[in-house]
Amino acid sequence: MSSALLAIGRRRTTAERRRDRERDIIRATRELFDERGTIDAQIDDIAKRVGINKALIYRHFAGKEELFALTLVNYLQELDERLQQNDGPRRAPLNRLKALSETFVDFCLEYPAFTDCAMSLLRRTGEELFGEITEPVMVKLGTAMAAPLGRIAVILEAGQRAGVFDEVDTAYLANHLYTQTLGSLHMARVGLIVSGSQPGHPVVHHADVGTVRSTAITATLATAVGRKALTTKKTRSARAGDIS
């Protein structure tokens, strides 16, 4: 075998080892996220879980934000698999959207660190993200997000054709529903709601997870229906006026 072919073989082996190491680091990061949450998952702990020196992590990833972004990719891939399993193309669009919304909400409740990780990236501007995360990783993150968002957009398009969903750009609305649901589930993550019985005397209550769940799902359906619900209500009121 020529020296050139041997060199290619060595390079392939090195590349494979690098990919395996990266997968191990991402897997360890997610394990720690699920065990402790994103705040308490430190780079030192991740390195210790993998059995490597902390410095090696920074050879594979530009920084903590990039590692967290790739861990979010891992979550999003699993989420998309669940959405695919629970989607029923023959169902009515409203029922399809309800099933996928339930799947998404339950995934967020099962993996609170996913909500935290996703929200932490949403709080950054695009300019900030590109400053912290390399372009190849941004492409991976965008691809992972596009899969579940695309599933939602397809259902929204079907609902528009059926005349049950609002005529809004489906790509925009899918992104809106994704962000809206994450925000709603953050209430379950915090576990508290605030009310005011008297001026200057706020009252803190426990946020019931079941209520947060049902409200988030209802909000998704209501947002998708949108102005269609108002139009229907006006039509019913007009008909009632005609009858009277």
mmCIF file of C-alpha atoms in Angstrom:
data_model
loop_
_atom_site.group_PDB
_atom_site.id
_atom_site.type_symbol
_atom_site.label_atom_id
_atom_site.label_comp_id
_atom_site.label_asym_id
_atom_site.label_seq_id
_atom_site.Cartn_x
_atom_site.Cartn_y
_atom_site.Cartn_z
ATOM 1 C CA MET A 1 0.000 0.000 0.000
ATOM 2 C CA SER A 2 1.353 3.432 -0.942
ATOM 3 C CA SER A 3 2.348 5.993 1.669
ATOM 4 C CA ALA A 4 -0.353 8.337 0.288
ATOM 5 C CA LEU A 5 -3.076 5.759 0.946
ATOM 6 C CA LEU A 6 -1.691 5.093 4.420
ATOM 7 C CA ALA A 7 -1.787 8.816 5.165
ATOM 8 C CA ILE A 8 -5.432 9.006 4.040
ATOM 9 C CA GLY A 9 -6.240 6.039 6.287
ATOM 10 C CA ARG A 10 -4.608 7.726 9.257
ATOM 11 C CA ARG A 11 -6.486 10.952 8.573
ATOM 12 C CA ARG A 12 -9.771 9.059 8.405
ATOM 13 C CA THR A 13 -9.016 7.332 11.669
ATOM 14 C CA THR A 14 -8.168 10.652 13.299
ATOM 15 C CA ALA A 15 -11.380 12.220 11.941
ATOM 16 C CA GLU A 16 -13.436 9.300 13.225
ATOM 17 C CA ARG A 17 -11.838 9.549 16.647
ATOM 18 C CA ARG A 18 -12.593 13.260 16.699
ATOM 19 C CA ARG A 19 -16.259 12.677 15.808
ATOM 20 C CA ASP A 20 -16.545 9.979 18.466
ATOM 21 C CA ARG A 21 -15.015 12.306 21.058
ATOM 22 C CA GLU A 22 -17.428 15.094 20.116
ATOM 23 C CA ARG A 23 -20.399 12.724 20.411
ATOM 24 C CA ASP A 24 -19.162 11.604 23.838
ATOM 25 C CA ILE A 25 -18.862 15.208 25.015
ATOM 26 C CA ILE A 26 -22.327 16.142 23.743
ATOM 27 C CA ARG A 27 -23.834 13.007 25.313
ATOM 28 C CA ALA A 28 -22.177 13.804 28.650
ATOM 29 C CA THR A 29 -23.376 17.413 28.455
ATOM 30 C CA ARG A 30 -26.949 16.315 27.908
ATOM 31 C CA GLU A 31 -26.754 13.794 30.734
ATOM 32 C CA LEU A 32 -25.587 16.517 33.103
ATOM 33 C CA PHE A 33 -28.252 18.907 31.785
ATOM 34 C CA ASP A 34 -30.950 16.348 32.531
ATOM 35 C CA GLU A 35 -29.505 15.536 35.954
ATOM 36 C CA ARG A 36 -28.648 19.031 37.188
ATOM 37 C CA GLY A 37 -29.938 21.625 34.728
ATOM 38 C CA THR A 38 -27.964 23.908 32.454
ATOM 39 C CA ILE A 39 -26.708 26.253 35.183
ATOM 40 C CA ASP A 40 -25.047 23.541 37.266
ATOM 41 C CA ALA A 41 -23.503 21.701 34.315
ATOM 42 C CA GLN A 42 -19.933 22.980 34.318
ATOM 43 C CA ILE A 43 -17.218 22.303 31.735
ATOM 44 C CA ASP A 44 -15.084 20.662 34.445
ATOM 45 C CA ASP A 45 -17.912 18.236 35.228
ATOM 46 C CA ILE A 46 -18.470 17.469 31.552
ATOM 47 C CA ALA A 47 -14.771 16.715 31.050
ATOM 48 C CA LYS A 48 -14.731 14.509 34.140
ATOM 49 C CA ARG A 49 -17.816 12.609 32.897
ATOM 50 C CA VAL A 50 -16.101 11.911 29.565
ATOM 51 C CA GLY A 51 -12.777 11.153 31.218
ATOM 52 C CA ILE A 52 -10.735 13.818 29.452
ATOM 53 C CA ASN A 53 -8.881 16.998 30.308
ATOM 54 C CA LYS A 54 -10.966 20.179 30.293
ATOM 55 C CA ALA A 55 -8.652 21.731 27.707
ATOM 56 C CA LEU A 56 -9.605 19.018 25.183
ATOM 57 C CA ILE A 57 -13.209 20.254 25.126
ATOM 58 C CA TYR A 58 -12.033 23.603 23.803
ATOM 59 C CA ARG A 59 -10.176 21.823 21.016
ATOM 60 C CA HIS A 60 -13.488 20.460 19.781
ATOM 61 C CA PHE A 61 -15.802 23.393 20.496
ATOM 62 C CA ALA A 62 -15.306 27.148 20.203
ATOM 63 C CA GLY A 63 -16.738 27.650 23.683
ATOM 64 C CA LYS A 64 -19.460 26.744 26.135
ATOM 65 C CA GLU A 65 -22.167 28.374 23.999
ATOM 66 C CA GLU A 66 -21.232 26.243 21.002
ATOM 67 C CA LEU A 67 -21.293 23.073 23.084
ATOM 68 C CA PHE A 68 -24.698 24.044 24.462
ATOM 69 C CA ALA A 69 -25.954 24.744 20.933
ATOM 70 C CA LEU A 70 -24.928 21.275 19.775
ATOM 71 C CA THR A 71 -26.560 19.759 22.843
ATOM 72 C CA LEU A 72 -29.732 21.608 21.853
ATOM 73 C CA VAL A 73 -29.376 20.013 18.408
ATOM 74 C CA ASN A 74 -29.419 16.627 20.144
ATOM 75 C CA TYR A 75 -32.635 17.541 21.968
ATOM 76 C CA LEU A 76 -34.255 18.890 18.794
ATOM 77 C CA GLN A 77 -33.488 15.711 16.869
ATOM 78 C CA GLU A 78 -35.200 13.624 19.527
ATOM 79 C CA LEU A 79 -38.124 16.051 19.614
ATOM 80 C CA ASP A 80 -38.576 15.765 15.854
ATOM 81 C CA GLU A 81 -38.593 11.968 16.099
ATOM 82 C CA ARG A 82 -41.397 12.157 18.661
ATOM 83 C CA LEU A 83 -43.361 14.627 16.561
ATOM 84 C CA GLN A 84 -43.089 12.285 13.590
ATOM 85 C CA GLN A 85 -44.267 9.330 15.662
ATOM 86 C CA ASN A 86 -47.323 11.218 16.966
ATOM 87 C CA ASP A 87 -48.384 12.917 13.756
ATOM 88 C CA GLY A 88 -51.334 11.536 11.831
ATOM 89 C CA PRO A 89 -51.507 12.995 8.301
ATOM 90 C CA ARG A 90 -55.077 11.724 7.852
ATOM 91 C CA ARG A 91 -56.378 13.620 10.874
ATOM 92 C CA ALA A 92 -58.079 16.982 10.626
ATOM 93 C CA PRO A 93 -55.511 19.834 10.816
ATOM 94 C CA LEU A 94 -56.766 21.029 14.213
ATOM 95 C CA ASN A 95 -56.404 17.529 15.681
ATOM 96 C CA ARG A 96 -52.951 17.122 14.102
ATOM 97 C CA LEU A 97 -51.778 20.409 15.564
ATOM 98 C CA LYS A 98 -53.200 19.478 18.965
ATOM 99 C CA ALA A 99 -51.350 16.140 18.944
ATOM 100 C CA LEU A 100 -48.044 17.757 18.019
ATOM 101 C CA SER A 101 -48.528 20.556 20.532
ATOM 102 C CA GLU A 102 -49.141 17.975 23.265
ATOM 103 C CA THR A 103 -45.985 16.123 22.199
ATOM 104 C CA PHE A 104 -43.919 19.319 22.249
ATOM 105 C CA VAL A 105 -45.249 20.454 25.626
ATOM 106 C CA ASP A 106 -44.719 17.037 27.204
ATOM 107 C CA PHE A 107 -41.166 16.942 25.826
ATOM 108 C CA CYS A 108 -40.457 20.316 27.456
ATOM 109 C CA LEU A 109 -41.878 19.089 30.761
ATOM 110 C CA GLU A 110 -39.869 15.855 30.575
ATOM 111 C CA TYR A 111 -36.650 17.715 29.792
ATOM 112 C CA PRO A 112 -36.689 21.103 31.549
ATOM 113 C CA ALA A 113 -33.059 21.626 30.506
ATOM 114 C CA PHE A 114 -34.211 21.647 26.875
ATOM 115 C CA THR A 115 -36.446 24.627 27.646
ATOM 116 C CA ASP A 116 -33.605 26.377 29.467
ATOM 117 C CA CYS A 117 -31.130 25.696 26.685
ATOM 118 C CA ALA A 118 -33.524 26.821 23.945
ATOM 119 C CA MET A 119 -34.518 29.950 25.864
ATOM 120 C CA SER A 120 -30.890 30.901 26.502
ATOM 121 C CA LEU A 121 -30.249 30.970 22.752
ATOM 122 C CA LEU A 122 -33.479 32.846 22.021
ATOM 123 C CA ARG A 123 -32.373 35.618 24.370
ATOM 124 C CA ARG A 124 -29.371 36.344 22.136
ATOM 125 C CA THR A 125 -29.463 38.388 18.945
ATOM 126 C CA GLY A 126 -28.391 36.811 15.678
ATOM 127 C CA GLU A 127 -25.240 38.927 15.721
ATOM 128 C CA GLU A 128 -24.372 37.680 19.204
ATOM 129 C CA LEU A 129 -24.936 34.054 18.215
ATOM 130 C CA PHE A 130 -22.683 34.301 15.172
ATOM 131 C CA GLY A 131 -20.056 35.880 17.402
ATOM 132 C CA GLU A 132 -20.149 32.940 19.832
ATOM 133 C CA ILE A 133 -20.934 29.998 17.553
ATOM 134 C CA THR A 134 -19.101 28.966 14.402
ATOM 135 C CA GLU A 135 -20.963 28.869 11.100
ATOM 136 C CA PRO A 136 -20.952 25.043 10.716
ATOM 137 C CA VAL A 137 -22.558 24.684 14.145
ATOM 138 C CA MET A 138 -25.110 27.387 13.314
ATOM 139 C CA VAL A 139 -26.001 25.398 10.195
ATOM 140 C CA LYS A 140 -26.485 22.249 12.308
ATOM 141 C CA LEU A 141 -28.654 24.167 14.767
ATOM 142 C CA GLY A 142 -30.732 25.724 12.000
ATOM 143 C CA THR A 143 -31.218 22.341 10.336
ATOM 144 C CA ALA A 144 -32.294 20.748 13.619
ATOM 145 C CA MET A 145 -34.789 23.556 14.272
ATOM 146 C CA ALA A 146 -36.120 23.511 10.715
ATOM 147 C CA ALA A 147 -37.262 19.877 10.946
ATOM 148 C CA PRO A 148 -39.914 20.262 13.703
ATOM 149 C CA LEU A 149 -40.820 23.764 12.518
ATOM 150 C CA GLY A 150 -41.373 22.361 9.037
ATOM 151 C CA ARG A 151 -43.764 19.738 10.395
ATOM 152 C CA ILE A 152 -45.800 22.441 12.099
ATOM 153 C CA ALA A 153 -45.792 24.598 8.961
ATOM 154 C CA VAL A 154 -47.173 21.704 6.879
ATOM 155 C CA ILE A 155 -50.079 21.307 9.310
ATOM 156 C CA LEU A 156 -50.723 25.054 9.305
ATOM 157 C CA GLU A 157 -50.829 25.030 5.502
ATOM 158 C CA ALA A 158 -53.321 22.146 5.561
ATOM 159 C CA GLY A 159 -55.467 24.064 8.035
ATOM 160 C CA GLN A 160 -55.400 27.155 5.856
ATOM 161 C CA ARG A 161 -56.501 25.146 2.838
ATOM 162 C CA ALA A 162 -59.327 23.705 4.941
ATOM 163 C CA GLY A 163 -60.318 27.207 6.041
ATOM 164 C CA VAL A 164 -59.813 26.593 9.777
ATOM 165 C CA PHE A 165 -56.478 28.398 10.355
ATOM 166 C CA ASP A 166 -55.621 32.054 9.964
ATOM 167 C CA GLU A 167 -54.010 33.175 6.702
ATOM 168 C CA VAL A 168 -50.599 34.009 8.164
ATOM 169 C CA ASP A 169 -47.169 33.122 6.768
ATOM 170 C CA THR A 170 -46.744 29.546 7.970
ATOM 171 C CA ALA A 171 -42.983 29.718 8.483
ATOM 172 C CA TYR A 172 -43.400 32.778 10.685
ATOM 173 C CA LEU A 173 -46.312 31.249 12.591
ATOM 174 C CA ALA A 174 -44.459 27.968 13.198
ATOM 175 C CA ASN A 175 -41.551 29.928 14.697
ATOM 176 C CA HIS A 176 -43.981 31.996 16.751
ATOM 177 C CA LEU A 177 -45.672 28.899 18.156
ATOM 178 C CA TYR A 178 -42.285 27.376 19.015
ATOM 179 C CA THR A 179 -41.239 30.499 20.927
ATOM 180 C CA GLN A 180 -44.664 30.949 22.508
ATOM 181 C CA THR A 181 -44.683 27.407 23.851
ATOM 182 C CA LEU A 182 -41.172 27.699 25.281
ATOM 183 C CA GLY A 183 -42.204 30.907 27.050
ATOM 184 C CA SER A 184 -45.316 29.268 28.469
ATOM 185 C CA LEU A 185 -43.387 26.251 29.708
ATOM 186 C CA HIS A 186 -40.887 28.529 31.411
ATOM 187 C CA MET A 187 -43.714 29.283 33.874
ATOM 188 C CA ALA A 188 -43.787 25.600 34.789
ATOM 189 C CA ARG A 189 -39.990 25.714 35.068
ATOM 190 C CA VAL A 190 -40.131 28.621 37.515
ATOM 191 C CA GLY A 191 -43.109 27.098 39.297
ATOM 192 C CA LEU A 192 -44.533 30.413 40.500
ATOM 193 C CA ILE A 193 -47.184 32.948 39.569
ATOM 194 C CA VAL A 194 -47.717 36.362 41.122
ATOM 195 C CA SER A 195 -50.953 38.206 41.876
ATOM 196 C CA GLY A 196 -51.829 41.302 43.896
ATOM 197 C CA SER A 197 -54.535 41.103 46.544
ATOM 198 C CA GLN A 198 -53.830 44.683 47.616
ATOM 199 C CA PRO A 199 -51.603 47.443 46.210
ATOM 200 C CA GLY A 200 -48.052 46.888 47.455
ATOM 201 C CA HIS A 201 -48.802 43.366 48.701
ATOM 202 C CA PRO A 202 -47.983 40.846 45.953
ATOM 203 C CA VAL A 203 -48.961 37.250 46.547
ATOM 204 C CA VAL A 204 -46.868 34.382 45.182
ATOM 205 C CA HIS A 205 -48.657 31.171 44.232
ATOM 206 C CA HIS A 206 -47.539 27.765 43.066
ATOM 207 C CA ALA A 207 -47.940 27.302 39.317
ATOM 208 C CA ASP A 208 -49.861 24.109 38.670
ATOM 209 C CA VAL A 209 -48.033 22.141 35.970
ATOM 210 C CA GLY A 210 -51.249 20.622 34.613
ATOM 211 C CA THR A 211 -52.776 24.061 34.166
ATOM 212 C CA VAL A 212 -49.637 25.369 32.459
ATOM 213 C CA ARG A 213 -49.675 22.372 30.130
ATOM 214 C CA SER A 214 -53.319 22.719 29.080
ATOM 215 C CA THR A 215 -53.011 26.489 28.681
ATOM 216 C CA ALA A 216 -49.938 26.159 26.453
ATOM 217 C CA ILE A 217 -51.718 23.672 24.185
ATOM 218 C CA THR A 218 -54.875 25.803 24.041
ATOM 219 C CA ALA A 219 -52.788 28.889 23.250
ATOM 220 C CA THR A 220 -51.196 27.079 20.298
ATOM 221 C CA LEU A 221 -54.560 26.136 18.835
ATOM 222 C CA ALA A 222 -56.029 29.584 19.475
ATOM 223 C CA THR A 223 -53.068 31.294 17.812
ATOM 224 C CA ALA A 224 -53.317 29.045 14.767
ATOM 225 C CA VAL A 225 -57.050 29.718 14.389
ATOM 226 C CA GLY A 226 -56.432 33.410 15.024
ATOM 227 C CA ARG A 227 -58.749 35.828 13.230
ATOM 228 C CA LYS A 228 -60.842 32.928 11.959
ATOM 229 C CA ALA A 229 -62.304 32.650 15.460
ATOM 230 C CA LEU A 230 -63.202 36.356 15.479
ATOM 231 C CA THR A 231 -64.780 36.095 12.037
ATOM 232 C CA THR A 232 -66.837 33.100 13.117
ATOM 233 C CA LYS A 233 -67.946 34.887 16.270
ATOM 234 C CA LYS A 234 -69.020 37.971 14.298
ATOM 235 C CA THR A 235 -70.893 35.792 11.814
ATOM 236 C CA ARG A 236 -72.752 34.012 14.621
ATOM 237 C CA SER A 237 -73.589 37.322 16.284
ATOM 238 C CA ALA A 238 -74.881 38.716 13.003
ATOM 239 C CA ARG A 239 -77.026 35.649 12.434
ATOM 240 C CA ALA A 240 -78.380 35.873 15.954
ATOM 241 C CA GLY A 241 -79.263 39.516 15.293
ATOM 242 C CA ASP A 242 -81.059 38.574 12.091
ATOM 243 C CA ILE A 243 -83.045 35.919 13.898
ATOM 244 C CA SER A 244 -84.064 38.299 16.685
#
